mmCIF file of C-alpha atoms in Angstrom:
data_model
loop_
_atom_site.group_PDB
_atom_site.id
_atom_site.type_symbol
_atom_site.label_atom_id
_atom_site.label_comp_id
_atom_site.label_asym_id
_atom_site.label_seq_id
_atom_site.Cartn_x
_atom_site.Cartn_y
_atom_site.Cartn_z
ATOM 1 C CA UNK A 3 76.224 82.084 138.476
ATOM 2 C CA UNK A 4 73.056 82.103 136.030
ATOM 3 C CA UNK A 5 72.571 85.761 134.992
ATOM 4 C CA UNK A 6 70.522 87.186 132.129
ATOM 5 C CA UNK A 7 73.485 89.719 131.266
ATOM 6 C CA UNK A 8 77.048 88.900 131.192
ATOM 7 C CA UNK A 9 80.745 91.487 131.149
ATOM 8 C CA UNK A 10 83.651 90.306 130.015
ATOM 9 C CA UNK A 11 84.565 90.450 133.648
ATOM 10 C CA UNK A 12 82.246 87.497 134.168
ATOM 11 C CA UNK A 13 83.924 85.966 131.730
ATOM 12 C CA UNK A 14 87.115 85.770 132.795
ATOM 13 C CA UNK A 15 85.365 84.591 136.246
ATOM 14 C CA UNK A 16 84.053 81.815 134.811
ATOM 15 C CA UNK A 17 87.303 80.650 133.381
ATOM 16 C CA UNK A 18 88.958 81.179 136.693
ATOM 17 C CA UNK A 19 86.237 78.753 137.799
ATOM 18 C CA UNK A 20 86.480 76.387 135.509
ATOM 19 C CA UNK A 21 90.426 76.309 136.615
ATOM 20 C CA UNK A 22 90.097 76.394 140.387
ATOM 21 C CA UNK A 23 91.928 73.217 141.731
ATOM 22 C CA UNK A 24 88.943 71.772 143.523
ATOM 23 C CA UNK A 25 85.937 73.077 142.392
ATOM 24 C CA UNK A 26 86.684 74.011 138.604
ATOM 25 C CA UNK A 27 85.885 71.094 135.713
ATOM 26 C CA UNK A 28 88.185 68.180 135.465
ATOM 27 C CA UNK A 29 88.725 69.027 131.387
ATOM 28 C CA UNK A 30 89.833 72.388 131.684
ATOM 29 C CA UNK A 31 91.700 71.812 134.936
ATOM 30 C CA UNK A 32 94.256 69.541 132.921
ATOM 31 C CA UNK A 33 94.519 71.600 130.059
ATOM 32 C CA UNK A 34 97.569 73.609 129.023
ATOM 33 C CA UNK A 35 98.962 75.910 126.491
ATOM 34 C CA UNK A 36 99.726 73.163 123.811
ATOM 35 C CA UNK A 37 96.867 70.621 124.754
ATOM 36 C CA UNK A 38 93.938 73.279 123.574
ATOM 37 C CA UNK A 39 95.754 74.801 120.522
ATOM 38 C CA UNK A 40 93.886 72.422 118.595
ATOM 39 C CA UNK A 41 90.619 73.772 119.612
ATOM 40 C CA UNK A 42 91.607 77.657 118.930
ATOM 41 C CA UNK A 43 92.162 76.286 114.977
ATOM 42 C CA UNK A 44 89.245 74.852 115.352
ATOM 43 C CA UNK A 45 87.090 77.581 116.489
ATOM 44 C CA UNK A 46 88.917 79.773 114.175
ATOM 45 C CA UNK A 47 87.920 77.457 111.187
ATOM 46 C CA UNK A 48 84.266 77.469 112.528
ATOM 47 C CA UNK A 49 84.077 81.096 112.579
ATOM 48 C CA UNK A 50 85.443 81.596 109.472
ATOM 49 C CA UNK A 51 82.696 78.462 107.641
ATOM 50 C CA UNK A 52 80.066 80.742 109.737
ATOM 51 C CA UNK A 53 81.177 84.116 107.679
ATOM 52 C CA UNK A 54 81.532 81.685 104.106
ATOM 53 C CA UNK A 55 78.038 80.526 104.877
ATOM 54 C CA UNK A 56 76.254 83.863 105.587
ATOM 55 C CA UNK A 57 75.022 82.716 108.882
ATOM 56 C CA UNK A 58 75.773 86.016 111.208
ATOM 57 C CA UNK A 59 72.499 85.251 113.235
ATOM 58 C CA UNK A 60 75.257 82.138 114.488
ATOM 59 C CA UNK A 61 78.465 84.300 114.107
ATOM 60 C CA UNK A 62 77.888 85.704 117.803
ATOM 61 C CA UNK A 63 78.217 82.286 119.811
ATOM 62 C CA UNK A 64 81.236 81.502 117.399
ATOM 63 C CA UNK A 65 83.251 84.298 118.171
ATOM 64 C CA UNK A 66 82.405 83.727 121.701
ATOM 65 C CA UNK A 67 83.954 80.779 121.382
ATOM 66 C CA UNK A 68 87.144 81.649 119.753
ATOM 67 C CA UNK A 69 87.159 84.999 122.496
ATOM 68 C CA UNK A 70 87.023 82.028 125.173
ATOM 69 C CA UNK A 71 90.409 80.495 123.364
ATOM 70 C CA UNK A 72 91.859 83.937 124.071
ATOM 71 C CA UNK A 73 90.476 83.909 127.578
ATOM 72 C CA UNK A 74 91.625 80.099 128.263
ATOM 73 C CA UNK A 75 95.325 81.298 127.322
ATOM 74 C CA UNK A 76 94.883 84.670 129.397
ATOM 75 C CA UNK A 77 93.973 82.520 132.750
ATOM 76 C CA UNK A 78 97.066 80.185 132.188
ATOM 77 C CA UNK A 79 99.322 83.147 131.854
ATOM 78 C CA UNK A 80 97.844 84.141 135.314
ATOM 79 C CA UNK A 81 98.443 80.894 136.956
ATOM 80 C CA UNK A 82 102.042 80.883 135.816
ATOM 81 C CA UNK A 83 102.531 84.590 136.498
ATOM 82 C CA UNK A 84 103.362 85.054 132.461
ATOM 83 C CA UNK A 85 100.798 87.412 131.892
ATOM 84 C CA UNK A 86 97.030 88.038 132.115
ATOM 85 C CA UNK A 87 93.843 89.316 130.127
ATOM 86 C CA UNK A 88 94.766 92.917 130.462
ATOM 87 C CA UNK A 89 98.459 92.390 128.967
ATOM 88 C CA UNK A 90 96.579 91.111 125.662
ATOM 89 C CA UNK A 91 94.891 94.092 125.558
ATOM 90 C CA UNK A 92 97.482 96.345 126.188
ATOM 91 C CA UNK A 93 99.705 94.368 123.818
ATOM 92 C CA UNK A 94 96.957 94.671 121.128
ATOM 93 C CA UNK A 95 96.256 98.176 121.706
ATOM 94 C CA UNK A 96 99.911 99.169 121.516
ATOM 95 C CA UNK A 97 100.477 97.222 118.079
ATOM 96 C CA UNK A 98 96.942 98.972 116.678
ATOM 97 C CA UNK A 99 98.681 102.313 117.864
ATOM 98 C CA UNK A 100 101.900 101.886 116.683
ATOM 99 C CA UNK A 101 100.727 100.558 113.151
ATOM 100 C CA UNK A 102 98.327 103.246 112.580
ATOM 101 C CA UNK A 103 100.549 106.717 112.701
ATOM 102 C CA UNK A 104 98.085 108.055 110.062
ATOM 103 C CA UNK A 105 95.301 107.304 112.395
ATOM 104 C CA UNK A 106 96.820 107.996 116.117
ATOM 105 C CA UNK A 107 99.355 110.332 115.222
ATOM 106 C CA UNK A 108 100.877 113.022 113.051
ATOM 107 C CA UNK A 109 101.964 110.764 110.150
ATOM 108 C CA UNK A 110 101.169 111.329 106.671
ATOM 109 C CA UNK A 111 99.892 107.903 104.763
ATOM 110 C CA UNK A 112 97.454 108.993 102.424
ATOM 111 C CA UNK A 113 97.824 106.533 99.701
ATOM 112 C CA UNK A 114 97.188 102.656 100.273
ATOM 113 C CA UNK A 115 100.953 101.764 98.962
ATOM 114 C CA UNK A 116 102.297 104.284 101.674
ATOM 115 C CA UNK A 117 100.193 103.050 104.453
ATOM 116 C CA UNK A 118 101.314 99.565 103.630
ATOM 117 C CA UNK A 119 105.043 100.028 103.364
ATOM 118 C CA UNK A 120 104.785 102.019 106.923
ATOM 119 C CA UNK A 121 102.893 98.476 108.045
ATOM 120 C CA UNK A 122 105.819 96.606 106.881
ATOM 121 C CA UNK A 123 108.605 98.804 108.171
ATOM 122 C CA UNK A 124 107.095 98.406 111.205
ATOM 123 C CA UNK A 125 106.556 94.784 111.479
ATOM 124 C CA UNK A 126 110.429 94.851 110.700
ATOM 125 C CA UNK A 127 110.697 96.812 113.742
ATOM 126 C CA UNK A 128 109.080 95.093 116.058
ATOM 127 C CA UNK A 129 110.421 91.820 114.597
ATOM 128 C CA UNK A 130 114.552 93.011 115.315
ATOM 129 C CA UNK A 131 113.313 94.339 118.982
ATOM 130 C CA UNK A 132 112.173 90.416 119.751
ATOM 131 C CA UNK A 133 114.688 89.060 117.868
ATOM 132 C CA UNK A 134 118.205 91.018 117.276
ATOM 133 C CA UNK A 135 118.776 88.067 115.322
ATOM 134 C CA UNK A 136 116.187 88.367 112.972
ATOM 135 C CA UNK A 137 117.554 89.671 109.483
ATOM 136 C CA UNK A 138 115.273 88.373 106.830
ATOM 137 C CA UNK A 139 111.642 89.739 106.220
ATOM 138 C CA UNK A 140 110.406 86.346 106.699
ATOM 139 C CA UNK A 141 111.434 85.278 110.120
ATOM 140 C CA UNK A 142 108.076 85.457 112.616
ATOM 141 C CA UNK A 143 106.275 83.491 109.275
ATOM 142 C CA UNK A 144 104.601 80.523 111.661
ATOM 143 C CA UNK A 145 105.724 77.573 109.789
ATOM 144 C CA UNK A 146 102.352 75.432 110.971
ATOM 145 C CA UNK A 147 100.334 78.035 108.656
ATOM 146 C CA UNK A 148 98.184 75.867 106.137
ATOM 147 C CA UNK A 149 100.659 75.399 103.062
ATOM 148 C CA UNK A 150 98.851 77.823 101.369
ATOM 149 C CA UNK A 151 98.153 80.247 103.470
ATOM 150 C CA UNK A 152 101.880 80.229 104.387
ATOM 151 C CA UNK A 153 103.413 80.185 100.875
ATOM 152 C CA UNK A 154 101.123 83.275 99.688
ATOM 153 C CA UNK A 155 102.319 85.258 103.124
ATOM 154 C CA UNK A 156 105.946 84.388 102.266
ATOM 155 C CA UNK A 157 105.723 85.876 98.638
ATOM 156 C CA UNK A 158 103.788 88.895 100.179
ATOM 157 C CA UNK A 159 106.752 89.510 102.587
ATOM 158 C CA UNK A 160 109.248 88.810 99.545
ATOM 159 C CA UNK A 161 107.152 91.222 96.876
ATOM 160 C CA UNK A 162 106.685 94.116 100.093
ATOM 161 C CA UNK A 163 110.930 94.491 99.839
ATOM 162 C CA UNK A 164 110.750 94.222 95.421
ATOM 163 C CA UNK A 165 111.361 90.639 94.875
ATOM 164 C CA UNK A 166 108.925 89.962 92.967
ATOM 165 C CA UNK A 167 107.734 90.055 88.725
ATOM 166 C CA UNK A 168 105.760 93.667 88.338
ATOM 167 C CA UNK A 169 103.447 91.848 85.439
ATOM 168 C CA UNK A 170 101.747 89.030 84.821
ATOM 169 C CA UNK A 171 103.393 87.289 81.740
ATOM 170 C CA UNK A 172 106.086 85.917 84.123
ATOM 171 C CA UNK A 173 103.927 84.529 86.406
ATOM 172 C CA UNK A 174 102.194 82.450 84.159
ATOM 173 C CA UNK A 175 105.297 81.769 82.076
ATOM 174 C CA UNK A 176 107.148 80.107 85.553
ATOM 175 C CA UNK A 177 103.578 78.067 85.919
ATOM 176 C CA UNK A 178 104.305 76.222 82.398
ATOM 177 C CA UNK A 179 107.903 76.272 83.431
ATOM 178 C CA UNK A 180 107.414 73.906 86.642
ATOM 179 C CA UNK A 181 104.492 71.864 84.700
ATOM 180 C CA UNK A 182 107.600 71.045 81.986
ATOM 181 C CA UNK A 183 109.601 70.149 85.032
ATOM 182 C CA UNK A 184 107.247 67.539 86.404
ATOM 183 C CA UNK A 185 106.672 66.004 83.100
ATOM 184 C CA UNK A 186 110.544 65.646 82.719
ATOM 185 C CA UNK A 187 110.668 63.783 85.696
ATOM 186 C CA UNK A 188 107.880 61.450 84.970
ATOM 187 C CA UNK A 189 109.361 60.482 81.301
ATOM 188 C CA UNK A 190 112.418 59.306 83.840
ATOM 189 C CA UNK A 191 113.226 55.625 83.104
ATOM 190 C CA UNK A 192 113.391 55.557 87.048
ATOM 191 C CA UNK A 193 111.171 57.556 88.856
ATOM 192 C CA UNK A 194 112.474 59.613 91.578
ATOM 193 C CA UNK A 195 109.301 60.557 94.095
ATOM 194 C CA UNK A 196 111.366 62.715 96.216
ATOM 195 C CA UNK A 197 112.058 65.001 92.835
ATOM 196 C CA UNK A 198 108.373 64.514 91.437
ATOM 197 C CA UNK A 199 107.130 65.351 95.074
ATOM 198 C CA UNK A 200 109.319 68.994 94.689
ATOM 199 C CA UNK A 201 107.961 69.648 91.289
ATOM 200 C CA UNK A 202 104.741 69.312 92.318
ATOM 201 C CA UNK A 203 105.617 71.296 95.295
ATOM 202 C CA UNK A 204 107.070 74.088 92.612
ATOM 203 C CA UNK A 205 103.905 73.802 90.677
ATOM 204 C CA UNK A 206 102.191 74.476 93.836
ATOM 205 C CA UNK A 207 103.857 77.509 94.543
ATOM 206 C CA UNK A 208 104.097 78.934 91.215
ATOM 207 C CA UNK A 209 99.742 78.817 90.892
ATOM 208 C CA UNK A 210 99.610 80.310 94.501
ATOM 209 C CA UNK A 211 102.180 83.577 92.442
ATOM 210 C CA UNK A 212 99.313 83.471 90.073
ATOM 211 C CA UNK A 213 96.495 83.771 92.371
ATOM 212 C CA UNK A 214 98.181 86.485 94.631
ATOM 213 C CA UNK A 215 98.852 88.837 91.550
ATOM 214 C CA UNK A 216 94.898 88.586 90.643
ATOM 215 C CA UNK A 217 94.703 89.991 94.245
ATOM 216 C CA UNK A 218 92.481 86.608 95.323
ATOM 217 C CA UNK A 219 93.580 85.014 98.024
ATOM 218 C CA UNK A 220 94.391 81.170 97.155
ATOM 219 C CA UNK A 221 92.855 79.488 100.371
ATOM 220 C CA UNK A 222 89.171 81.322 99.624
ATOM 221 C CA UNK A 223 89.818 80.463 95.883
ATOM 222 C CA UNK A 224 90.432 76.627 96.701
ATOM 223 C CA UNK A 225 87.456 76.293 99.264
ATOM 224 C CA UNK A 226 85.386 77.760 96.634
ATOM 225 C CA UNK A 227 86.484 75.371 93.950
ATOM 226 C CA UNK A 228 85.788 72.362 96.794
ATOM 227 C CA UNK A 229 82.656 73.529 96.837
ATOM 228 C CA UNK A 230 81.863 73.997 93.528
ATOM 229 C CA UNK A 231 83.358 70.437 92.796
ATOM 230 C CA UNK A 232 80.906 69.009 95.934
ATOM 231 C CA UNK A 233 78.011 70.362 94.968
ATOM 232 C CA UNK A 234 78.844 69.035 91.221
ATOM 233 C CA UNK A 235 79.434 65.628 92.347
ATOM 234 C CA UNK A 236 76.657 65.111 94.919
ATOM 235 C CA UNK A 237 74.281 66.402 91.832
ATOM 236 C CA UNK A 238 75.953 62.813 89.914
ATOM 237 C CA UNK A 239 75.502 60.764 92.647
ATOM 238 C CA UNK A 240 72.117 61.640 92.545
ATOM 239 C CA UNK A 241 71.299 61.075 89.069
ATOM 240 C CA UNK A 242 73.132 58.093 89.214
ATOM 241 C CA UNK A 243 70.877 57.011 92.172
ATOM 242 C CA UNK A 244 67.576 57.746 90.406
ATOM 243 C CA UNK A 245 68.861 55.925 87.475
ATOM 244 C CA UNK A 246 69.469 53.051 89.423
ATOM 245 C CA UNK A 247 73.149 53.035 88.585
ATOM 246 C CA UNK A 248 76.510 52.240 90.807
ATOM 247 C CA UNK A 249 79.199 54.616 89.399
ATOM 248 C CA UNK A 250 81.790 52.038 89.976
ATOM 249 C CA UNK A 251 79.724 50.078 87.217
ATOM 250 C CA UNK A 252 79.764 52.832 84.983
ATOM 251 C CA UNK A 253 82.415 53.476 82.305
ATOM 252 C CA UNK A 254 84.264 56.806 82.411
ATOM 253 C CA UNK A 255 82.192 58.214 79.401
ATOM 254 C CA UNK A 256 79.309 57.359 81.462
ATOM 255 C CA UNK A 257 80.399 59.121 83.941
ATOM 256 C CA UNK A 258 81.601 61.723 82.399
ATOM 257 C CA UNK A 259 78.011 62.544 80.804
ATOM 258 C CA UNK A 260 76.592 62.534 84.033
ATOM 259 C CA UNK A 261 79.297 65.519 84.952
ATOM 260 C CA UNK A 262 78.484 67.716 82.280
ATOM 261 C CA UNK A 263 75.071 67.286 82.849
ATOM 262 C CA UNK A 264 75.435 68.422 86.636
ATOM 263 C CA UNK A 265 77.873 71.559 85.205
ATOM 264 C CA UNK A 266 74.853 72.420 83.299
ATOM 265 C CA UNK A 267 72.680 72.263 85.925
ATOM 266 C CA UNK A 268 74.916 73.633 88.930
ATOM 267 C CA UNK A 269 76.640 76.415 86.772
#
């Protein structure tokens, strides 16, 4: 099936191929829903380190992969008689509608703050016509979210119906308030870990308050710092290297020279 051009159509060929019972490929014939959800986090990981690093020239084959997660799921639907490729795009297509009155329809959302709260009273929408159950704001909140992630699209959801401090005093203030809380539990004659673990859980959450009302977003701000702190310690391990040095030889002042060197030099 070697072609120089390809259609989405071929696509989903080729994934009905790779799924036919005799002829298709032994991996993909014994995959299901669960078994490659793995691989759609990963792809979705890779496509986002492909955006962090600037590399577009690679970003096309990326997305192509995480397009053939979508595809994978589409051609399982099929095979159980679920649903197929074209109910994900109508599905998408009627959300994009729906969620954009200013855009498809007659609505008037000219500010930012309007055009949000019609986003969110819609979401609520949709959310009671799945679920006539569903009564709190933070109900379709996938609980296997990255922690951080999660807890910043929980507050979001909570600050979108007014829970939430309107300045930033407060914020910082609640920060101090769960540090105090940790160090109470530590000067314990008996150390409980189960309380120290929901301090630091607390202390967690609080900083993730902090970073949402500087309108970052704490799962960029973290991989930045990762990086910041990788590219700081790889420049120590290589001074230590040309100075012939083992840092587990090396007494923490040592050390600690070597790091403020590499802050000077990394920036």
């Amino acid at each position: 099936m070697k072609q120089e051009h390809y259609s989405l159509d071929d696509l989903l060929a080729i994934m009905a191929a790779l799924r036919d019972p005799e002829q298709g490929c032994p991996w993909d014939k014994k995959q299901n829903f669960a078994s490659i959800v793995p691989h759609t986090l990963e792809e979705a990981y890779e496509v986002a380190d492909t955006i962090d690093r600037g590399a577009l020239h690679e970003l096309p084959a990326e997305l192509g992969d995480l397009l053939f997660q979508v595809v994978f799921y589409a051609q399982l639907g099929k095979e159980q008689a679920q649903f197929d490729f074209n109910d994900v795009v109508q599905a998408i297509s009627e959300k994009l509608v729906r969620r954009h009155p200013h855009v498809f329809g007659e609505a008037a959302l000219h500010s930012e703050a309007q055009i949000k709260a019609n986003w969110e009273a819609t979401k609520a929408q949709e959310r009671r016509a799945l679920d006539a159950s569903a009564t709190s704001v933070l109900d379709d909140i996938p609980r296997n979210l990255p922690a951080l992630s999660r807890a910043n699209k929980i507050q979001k959801r909570c600050s979108a119906v007014g829970f939430d401090w309107r300045e930033l005093p407060p914020v910082i203030d609640k920060i101090h308030e769960e540090l105090d809380e940790v160090m109470a539990e530590l000067e314990e004659a008996e150390q409980d870990q189960e309380r120290i673990a929901d301090e630091l859980g607390d202390v967690l959450f609080a900083c993730v308050n902090l970073v949402r009302h500087l309108k970052q977003d704490p799962e960029a701000v973290l991989r930045r710092a990762n990086d910041k702190f990788e590219r700081r310690f790889r420049a120590v391990e290589q001074a230590l290297h040309g100075d012939g040095k083992d840092s587990r030889a090396c007494t923490l002042d040592e050390l600690d020279g070597y790091w403020r060197q590499a802050k000077i030099e990394q920036g």
